[in-house]
Every structure is written in structure tokens, then in C-alpha cells.
mmCIF file with all atom_site columns, C-alpha atoms in Angstrom:
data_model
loop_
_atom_site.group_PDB
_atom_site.id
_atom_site.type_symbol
_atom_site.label_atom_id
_atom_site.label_alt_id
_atom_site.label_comp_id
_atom_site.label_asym_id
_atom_site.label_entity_id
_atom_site.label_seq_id
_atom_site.pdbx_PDB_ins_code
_atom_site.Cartn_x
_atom_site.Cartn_y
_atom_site.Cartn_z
_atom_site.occupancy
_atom_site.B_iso_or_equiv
_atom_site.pdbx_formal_charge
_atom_site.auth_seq_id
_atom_site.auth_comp_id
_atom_site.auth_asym_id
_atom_site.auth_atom_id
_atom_site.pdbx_PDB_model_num
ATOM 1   C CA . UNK A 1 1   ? 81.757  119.437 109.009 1.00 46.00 ? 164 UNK A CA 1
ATOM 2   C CA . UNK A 1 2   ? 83.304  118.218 105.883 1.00 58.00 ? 165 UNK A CA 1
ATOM 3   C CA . UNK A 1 3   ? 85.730  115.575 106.935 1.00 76.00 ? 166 UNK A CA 1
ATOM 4   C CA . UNK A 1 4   ? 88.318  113.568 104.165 1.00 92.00 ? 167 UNK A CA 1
ATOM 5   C CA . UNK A 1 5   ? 88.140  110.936 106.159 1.00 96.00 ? 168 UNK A CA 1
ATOM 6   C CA . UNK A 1 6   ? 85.949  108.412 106.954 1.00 96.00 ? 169 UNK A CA 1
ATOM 7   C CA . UNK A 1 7   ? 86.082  105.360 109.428 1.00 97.00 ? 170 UNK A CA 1
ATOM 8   C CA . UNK A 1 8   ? 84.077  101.797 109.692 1.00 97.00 ? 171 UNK A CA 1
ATOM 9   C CA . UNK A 1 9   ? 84.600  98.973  112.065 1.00 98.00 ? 172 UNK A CA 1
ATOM 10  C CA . UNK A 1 10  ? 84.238  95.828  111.421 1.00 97.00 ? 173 UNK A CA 1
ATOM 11  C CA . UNK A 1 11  ? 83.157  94.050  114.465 1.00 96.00 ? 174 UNK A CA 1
ATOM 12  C CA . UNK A 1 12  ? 83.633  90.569  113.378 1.00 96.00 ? 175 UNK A CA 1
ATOM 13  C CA . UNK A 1 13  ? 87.352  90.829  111.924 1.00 97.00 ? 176 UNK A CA 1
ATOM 14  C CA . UNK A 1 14  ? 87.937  93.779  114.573 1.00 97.00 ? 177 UNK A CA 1
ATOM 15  C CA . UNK A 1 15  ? 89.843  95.801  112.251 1.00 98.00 ? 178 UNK A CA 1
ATOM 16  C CA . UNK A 1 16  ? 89.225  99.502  111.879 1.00 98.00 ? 179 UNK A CA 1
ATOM 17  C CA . UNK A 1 17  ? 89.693  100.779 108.174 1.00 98.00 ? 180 UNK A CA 1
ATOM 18  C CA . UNK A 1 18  ? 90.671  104.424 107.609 1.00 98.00 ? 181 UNK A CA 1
ATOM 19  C CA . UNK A 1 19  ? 88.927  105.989 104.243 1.00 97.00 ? 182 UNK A CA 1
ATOM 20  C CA . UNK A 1 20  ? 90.268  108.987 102.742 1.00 97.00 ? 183 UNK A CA 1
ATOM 21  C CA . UNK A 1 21  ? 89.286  111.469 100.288 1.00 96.00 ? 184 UNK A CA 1
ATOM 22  C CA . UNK A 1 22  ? 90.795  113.789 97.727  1.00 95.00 ? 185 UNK A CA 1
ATOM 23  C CA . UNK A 1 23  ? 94.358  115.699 98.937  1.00 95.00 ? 186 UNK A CA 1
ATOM 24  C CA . UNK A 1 24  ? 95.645  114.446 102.180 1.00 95.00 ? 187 UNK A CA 1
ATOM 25  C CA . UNK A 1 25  ? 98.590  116.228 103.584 1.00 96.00 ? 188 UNK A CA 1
ATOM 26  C CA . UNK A 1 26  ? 100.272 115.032 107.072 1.00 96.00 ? 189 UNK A CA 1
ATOM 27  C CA . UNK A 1 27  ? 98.043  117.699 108.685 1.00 95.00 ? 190 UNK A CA 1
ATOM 28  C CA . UNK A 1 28  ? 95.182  115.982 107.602 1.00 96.00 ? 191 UNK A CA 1
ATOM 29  C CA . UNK A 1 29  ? 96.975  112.365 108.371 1.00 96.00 ? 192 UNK A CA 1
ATOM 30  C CA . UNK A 1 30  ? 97.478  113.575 112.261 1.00 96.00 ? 193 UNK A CA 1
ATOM 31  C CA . UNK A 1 31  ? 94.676  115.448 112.426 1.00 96.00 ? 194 UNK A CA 1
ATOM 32  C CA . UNK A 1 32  ? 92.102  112.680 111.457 1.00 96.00 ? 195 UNK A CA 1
ATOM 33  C CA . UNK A 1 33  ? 93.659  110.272 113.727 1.00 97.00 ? 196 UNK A CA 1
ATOM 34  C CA . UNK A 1 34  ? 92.857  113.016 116.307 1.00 97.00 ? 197 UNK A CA 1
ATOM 35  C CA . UNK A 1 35  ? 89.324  113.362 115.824 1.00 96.00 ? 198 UNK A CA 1
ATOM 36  C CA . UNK A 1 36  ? 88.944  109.709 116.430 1.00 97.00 ? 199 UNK A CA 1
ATOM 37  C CA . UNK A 1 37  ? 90.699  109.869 119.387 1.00 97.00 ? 200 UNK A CA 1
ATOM 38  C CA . UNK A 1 38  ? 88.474  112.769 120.843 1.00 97.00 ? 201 UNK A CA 1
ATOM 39  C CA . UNK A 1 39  ? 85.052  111.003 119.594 1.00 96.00 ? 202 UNK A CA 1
ATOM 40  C CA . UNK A 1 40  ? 86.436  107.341 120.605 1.00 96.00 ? 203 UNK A CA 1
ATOM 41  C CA . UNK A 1 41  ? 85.696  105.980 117.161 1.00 96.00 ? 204 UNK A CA 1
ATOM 42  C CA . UNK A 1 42  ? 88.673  103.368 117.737 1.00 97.00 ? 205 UNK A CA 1
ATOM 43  C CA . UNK A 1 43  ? 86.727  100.700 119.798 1.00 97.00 ? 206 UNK A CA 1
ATOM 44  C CA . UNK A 1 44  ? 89.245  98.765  122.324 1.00 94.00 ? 207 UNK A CA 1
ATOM 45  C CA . UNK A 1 45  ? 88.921  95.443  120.377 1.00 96.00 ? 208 UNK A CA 1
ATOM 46  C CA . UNK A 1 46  ? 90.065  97.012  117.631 1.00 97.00 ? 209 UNK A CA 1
ATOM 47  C CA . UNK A 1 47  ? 93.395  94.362  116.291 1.00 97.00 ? 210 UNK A CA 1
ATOM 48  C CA . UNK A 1 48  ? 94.506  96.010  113.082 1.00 98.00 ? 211 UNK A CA 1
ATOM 49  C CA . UNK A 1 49  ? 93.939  98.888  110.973 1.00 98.00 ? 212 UNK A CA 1
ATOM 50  C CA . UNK A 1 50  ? 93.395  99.334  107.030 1.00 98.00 ? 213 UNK A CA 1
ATOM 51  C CA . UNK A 1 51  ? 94.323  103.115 105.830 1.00 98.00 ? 214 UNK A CA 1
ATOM 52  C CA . UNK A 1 52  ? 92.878  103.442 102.459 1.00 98.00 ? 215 UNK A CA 1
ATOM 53  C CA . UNK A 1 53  ? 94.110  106.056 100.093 1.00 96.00 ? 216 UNK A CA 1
ATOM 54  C CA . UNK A 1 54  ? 92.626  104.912 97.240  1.00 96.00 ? 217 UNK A CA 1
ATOM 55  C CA . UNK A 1 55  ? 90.166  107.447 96.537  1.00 96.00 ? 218 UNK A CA 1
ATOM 56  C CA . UNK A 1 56  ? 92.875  109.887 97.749  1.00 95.00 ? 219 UNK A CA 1
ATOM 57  C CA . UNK A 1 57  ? 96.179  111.686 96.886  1.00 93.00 ? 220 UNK A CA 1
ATOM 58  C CA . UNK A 1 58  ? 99.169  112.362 98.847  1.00 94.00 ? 221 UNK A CA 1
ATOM 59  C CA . UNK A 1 59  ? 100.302 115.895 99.018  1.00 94.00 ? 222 UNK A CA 1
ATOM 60  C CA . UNK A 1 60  ? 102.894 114.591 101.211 1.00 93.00 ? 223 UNK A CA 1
ATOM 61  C CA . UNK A 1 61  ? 107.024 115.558 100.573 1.00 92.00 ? 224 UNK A CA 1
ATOM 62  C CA . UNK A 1 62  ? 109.199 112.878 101.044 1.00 90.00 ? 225 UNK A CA 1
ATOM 63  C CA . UNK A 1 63  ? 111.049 114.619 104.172 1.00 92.00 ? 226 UNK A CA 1
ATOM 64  C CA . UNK A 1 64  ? 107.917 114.769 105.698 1.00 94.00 ? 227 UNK A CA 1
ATOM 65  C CA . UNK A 1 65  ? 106.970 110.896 106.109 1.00 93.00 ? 228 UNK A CA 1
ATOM 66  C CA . UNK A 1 66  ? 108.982 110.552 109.399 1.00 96.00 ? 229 UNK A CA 1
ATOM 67  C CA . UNK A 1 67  ? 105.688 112.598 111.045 1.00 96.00 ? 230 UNK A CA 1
ATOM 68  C CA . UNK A 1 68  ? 103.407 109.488 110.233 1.00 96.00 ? 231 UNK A CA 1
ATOM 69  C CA . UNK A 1 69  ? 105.663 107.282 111.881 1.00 97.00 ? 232 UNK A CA 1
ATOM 70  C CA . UNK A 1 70  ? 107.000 109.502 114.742 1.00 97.00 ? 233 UNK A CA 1
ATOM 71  C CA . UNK A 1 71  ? 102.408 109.909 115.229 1.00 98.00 ? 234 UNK A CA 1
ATOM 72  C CA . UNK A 1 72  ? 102.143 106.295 115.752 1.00 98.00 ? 235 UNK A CA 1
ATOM 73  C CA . UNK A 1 73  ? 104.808 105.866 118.084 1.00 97.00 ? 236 UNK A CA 1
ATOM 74  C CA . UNK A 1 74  ? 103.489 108.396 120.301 1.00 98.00 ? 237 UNK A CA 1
ATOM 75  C CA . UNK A 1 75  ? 100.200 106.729 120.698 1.00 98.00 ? 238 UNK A CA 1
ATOM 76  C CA . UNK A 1 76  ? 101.375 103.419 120.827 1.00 97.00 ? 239 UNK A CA 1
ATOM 77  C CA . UNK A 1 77  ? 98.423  102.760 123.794 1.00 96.00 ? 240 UNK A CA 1
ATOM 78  C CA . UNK A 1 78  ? 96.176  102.993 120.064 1.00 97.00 ? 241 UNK A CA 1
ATOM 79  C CA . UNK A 1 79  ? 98.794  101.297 117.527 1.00 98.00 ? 242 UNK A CA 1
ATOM 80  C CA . UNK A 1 80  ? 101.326 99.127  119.468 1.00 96.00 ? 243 UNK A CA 1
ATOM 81  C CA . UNK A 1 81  ? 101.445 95.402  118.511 1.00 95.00 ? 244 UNK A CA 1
ATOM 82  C CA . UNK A 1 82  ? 98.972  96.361  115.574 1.00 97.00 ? 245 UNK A CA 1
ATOM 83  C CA . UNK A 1 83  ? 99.006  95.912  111.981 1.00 98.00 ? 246 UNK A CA 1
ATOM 84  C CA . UNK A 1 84  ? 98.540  98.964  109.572 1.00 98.00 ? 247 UNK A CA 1
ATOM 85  C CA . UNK A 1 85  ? 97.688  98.106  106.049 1.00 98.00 ? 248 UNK A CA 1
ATOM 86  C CA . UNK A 1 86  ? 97.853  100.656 103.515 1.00 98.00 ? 249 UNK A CA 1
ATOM 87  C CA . UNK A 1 87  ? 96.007  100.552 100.463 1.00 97.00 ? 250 UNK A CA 1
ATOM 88  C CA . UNK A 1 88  ? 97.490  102.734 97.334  1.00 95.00 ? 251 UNK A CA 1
ATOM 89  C CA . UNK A 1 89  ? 96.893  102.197 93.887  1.00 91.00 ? 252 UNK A CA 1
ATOM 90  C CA . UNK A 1 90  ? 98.737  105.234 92.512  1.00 89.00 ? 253 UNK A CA 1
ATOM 91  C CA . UNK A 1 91  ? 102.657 103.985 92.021  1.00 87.00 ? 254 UNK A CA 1
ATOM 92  C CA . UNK A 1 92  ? 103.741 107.936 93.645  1.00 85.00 ? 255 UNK A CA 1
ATOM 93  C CA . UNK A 1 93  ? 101.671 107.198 96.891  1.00 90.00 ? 256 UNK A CA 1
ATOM 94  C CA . UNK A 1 94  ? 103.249 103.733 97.551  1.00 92.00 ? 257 UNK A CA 1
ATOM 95  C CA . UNK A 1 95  ? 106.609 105.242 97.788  1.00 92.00 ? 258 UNK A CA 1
ATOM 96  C CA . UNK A 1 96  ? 105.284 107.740 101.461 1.00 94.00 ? 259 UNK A CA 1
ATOM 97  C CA . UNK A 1 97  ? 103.409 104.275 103.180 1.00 95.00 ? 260 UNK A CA 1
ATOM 98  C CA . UNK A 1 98  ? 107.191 102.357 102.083 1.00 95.00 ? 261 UNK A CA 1
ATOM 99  C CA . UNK A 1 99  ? 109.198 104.819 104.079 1.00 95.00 ? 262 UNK A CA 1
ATOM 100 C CA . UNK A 1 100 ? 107.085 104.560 106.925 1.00 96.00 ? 263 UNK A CA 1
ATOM 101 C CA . UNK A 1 101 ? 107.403 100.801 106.876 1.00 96.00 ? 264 UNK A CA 1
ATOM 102 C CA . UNK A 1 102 ? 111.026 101.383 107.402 1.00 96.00 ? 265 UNK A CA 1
ATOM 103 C CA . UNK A 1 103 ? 110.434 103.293 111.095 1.00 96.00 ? 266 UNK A CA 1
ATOM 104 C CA . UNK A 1 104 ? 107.673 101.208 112.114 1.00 97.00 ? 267 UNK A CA 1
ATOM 105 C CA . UNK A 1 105 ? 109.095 100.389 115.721 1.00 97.00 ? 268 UNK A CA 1
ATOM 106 C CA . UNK A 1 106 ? 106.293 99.294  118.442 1.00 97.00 ? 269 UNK A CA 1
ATOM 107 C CA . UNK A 1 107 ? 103.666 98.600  115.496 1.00 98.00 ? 270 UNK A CA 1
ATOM 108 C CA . UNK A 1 108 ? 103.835 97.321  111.890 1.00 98.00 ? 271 UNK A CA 1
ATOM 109 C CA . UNK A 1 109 ? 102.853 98.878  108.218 1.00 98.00 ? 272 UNK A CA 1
ATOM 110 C CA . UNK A 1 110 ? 103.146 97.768  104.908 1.00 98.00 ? 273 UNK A CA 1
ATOM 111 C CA . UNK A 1 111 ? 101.933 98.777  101.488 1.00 97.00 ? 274 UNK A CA 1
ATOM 112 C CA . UNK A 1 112 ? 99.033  96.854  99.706  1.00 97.00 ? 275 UNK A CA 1
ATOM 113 C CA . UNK A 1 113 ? 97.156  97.807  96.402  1.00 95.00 ? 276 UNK A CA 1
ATOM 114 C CA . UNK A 1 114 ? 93.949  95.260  97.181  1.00 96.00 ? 277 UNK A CA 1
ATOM 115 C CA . UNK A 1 115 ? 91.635  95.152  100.338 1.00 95.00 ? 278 UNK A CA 1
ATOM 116 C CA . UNK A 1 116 ? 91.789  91.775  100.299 1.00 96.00 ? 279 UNK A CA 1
ATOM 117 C CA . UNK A 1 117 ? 95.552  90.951  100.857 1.00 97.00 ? 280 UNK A CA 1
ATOM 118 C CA . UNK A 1 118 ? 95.591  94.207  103.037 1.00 97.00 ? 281 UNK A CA 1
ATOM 119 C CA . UNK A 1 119 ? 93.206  92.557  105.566 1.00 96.00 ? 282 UNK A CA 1
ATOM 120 C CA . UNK A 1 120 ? 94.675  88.970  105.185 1.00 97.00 ? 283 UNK A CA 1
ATOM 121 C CA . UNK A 1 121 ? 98.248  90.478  106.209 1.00 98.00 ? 284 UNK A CA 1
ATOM 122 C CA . UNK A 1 122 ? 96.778  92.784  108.975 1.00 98.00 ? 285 UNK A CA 1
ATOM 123 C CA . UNK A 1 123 ? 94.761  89.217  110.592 1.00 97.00 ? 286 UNK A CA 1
ATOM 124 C CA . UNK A 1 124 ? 97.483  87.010  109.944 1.00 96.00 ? 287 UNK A CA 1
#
């Protein structure tokens, strides 16, 4: 299978980062999270989460962000009380991960365009 997605925990910060690859639509967004649900690849410690789009582009409309937000708030027994950093480096994907961060409710996101202050927010 030929996933655009790819996912690696870090045991020692506990935070689960989210790669993707090449055109991600919201199908792909909910549908990735999916799989790891099914194949428990989101281990219980797991604290915070990095979603990285930087090797990816979002074929996303703007009416459609309310679906990633709406998906986290139904599994809020995965995402509630956690931290979701999102890496972008393209100025048009920063503007989807924004409009999320203004219907996070029972978890928090927010933008980032390095790893590094991605992961500092998400442990702080």
C-alpha cells in the first residue's frame, strides 16, 4: 500500500509527528488519522502531535477546513488536552492549519514553519 503519510514516535519527548507527502485533500487528512487508529500507531503516552506538510500540498478549499477541526473533536479520547503543531512552509498552506486554530475547542493547533519551535510549543 502506498500511503502519503507517514508516522514516527518519539518515545523520549512522547510526541507523535504526522509526515505527509505530495497532494493531501481532507479525505486523505481523515483518512490517515484512521489508519492509525485501526493499527494503534498512536501509543497512549503520546502528549502532543507535529503534522508536517512540508513535503506536501494542500488540495484543501477554504470551506472545507471546518472537517479537520470538527475530526479532532470527535476523537477527543486521541486529541483532547493535546497540542497539534503544524509545520507549512508554503505561505497558501498556512492559511487551512490558521482556520483550524480558530475552532480548536477540547485540543490546541497552531501554525509553525520550523520543527524546532513546532515541538518547543507542542512540550511547553
Amino acid at each position: 500500500m502506498n500511503h502519503k503519510f507517514k508516522y514516527i514516535f518519539d518515545s523520549k519527548s512522547r510526541v507523535l509527528t504526522k509526515h505527509y507527502f505530495g497532494p493531501i485533500t481532507i479525505n486523505d487528512i481523515e483518512s490517515s488519522w484512521e489508519y492509525a487508529f485501526q493499527n494503534a500507531l498512536i501509543p497512549k503516552e503520546t502528549i502532543g502531535f507535529i503534522v508536517d506538510y512540508r513535503n506536501a500540498s494542500l488540495h484543501i478549499r477554504i470551506d472545507e477546513y471546518t472537517a479537520i477541526s470538527n475530526f479532532y473533536k470527535k476523537h477527543l479520547e486521541v486529541f483532547g488536552d493535546c497540542k497539534i503543531g503544524v509545520l507549512t512552509e508554503v505561505p497558501r498552506d498556512v492559511v487551512i492549519p490558521m482556520l483550524v486554530q480558530s475552532e480548536d475547542e477540547g485540543y490546541s493547533s497552531k501554525p509553525f514553519s520550523t520543527l524546532e519551535s513546532a515541538i518547543e510549543w507542542v512540550l511547553s
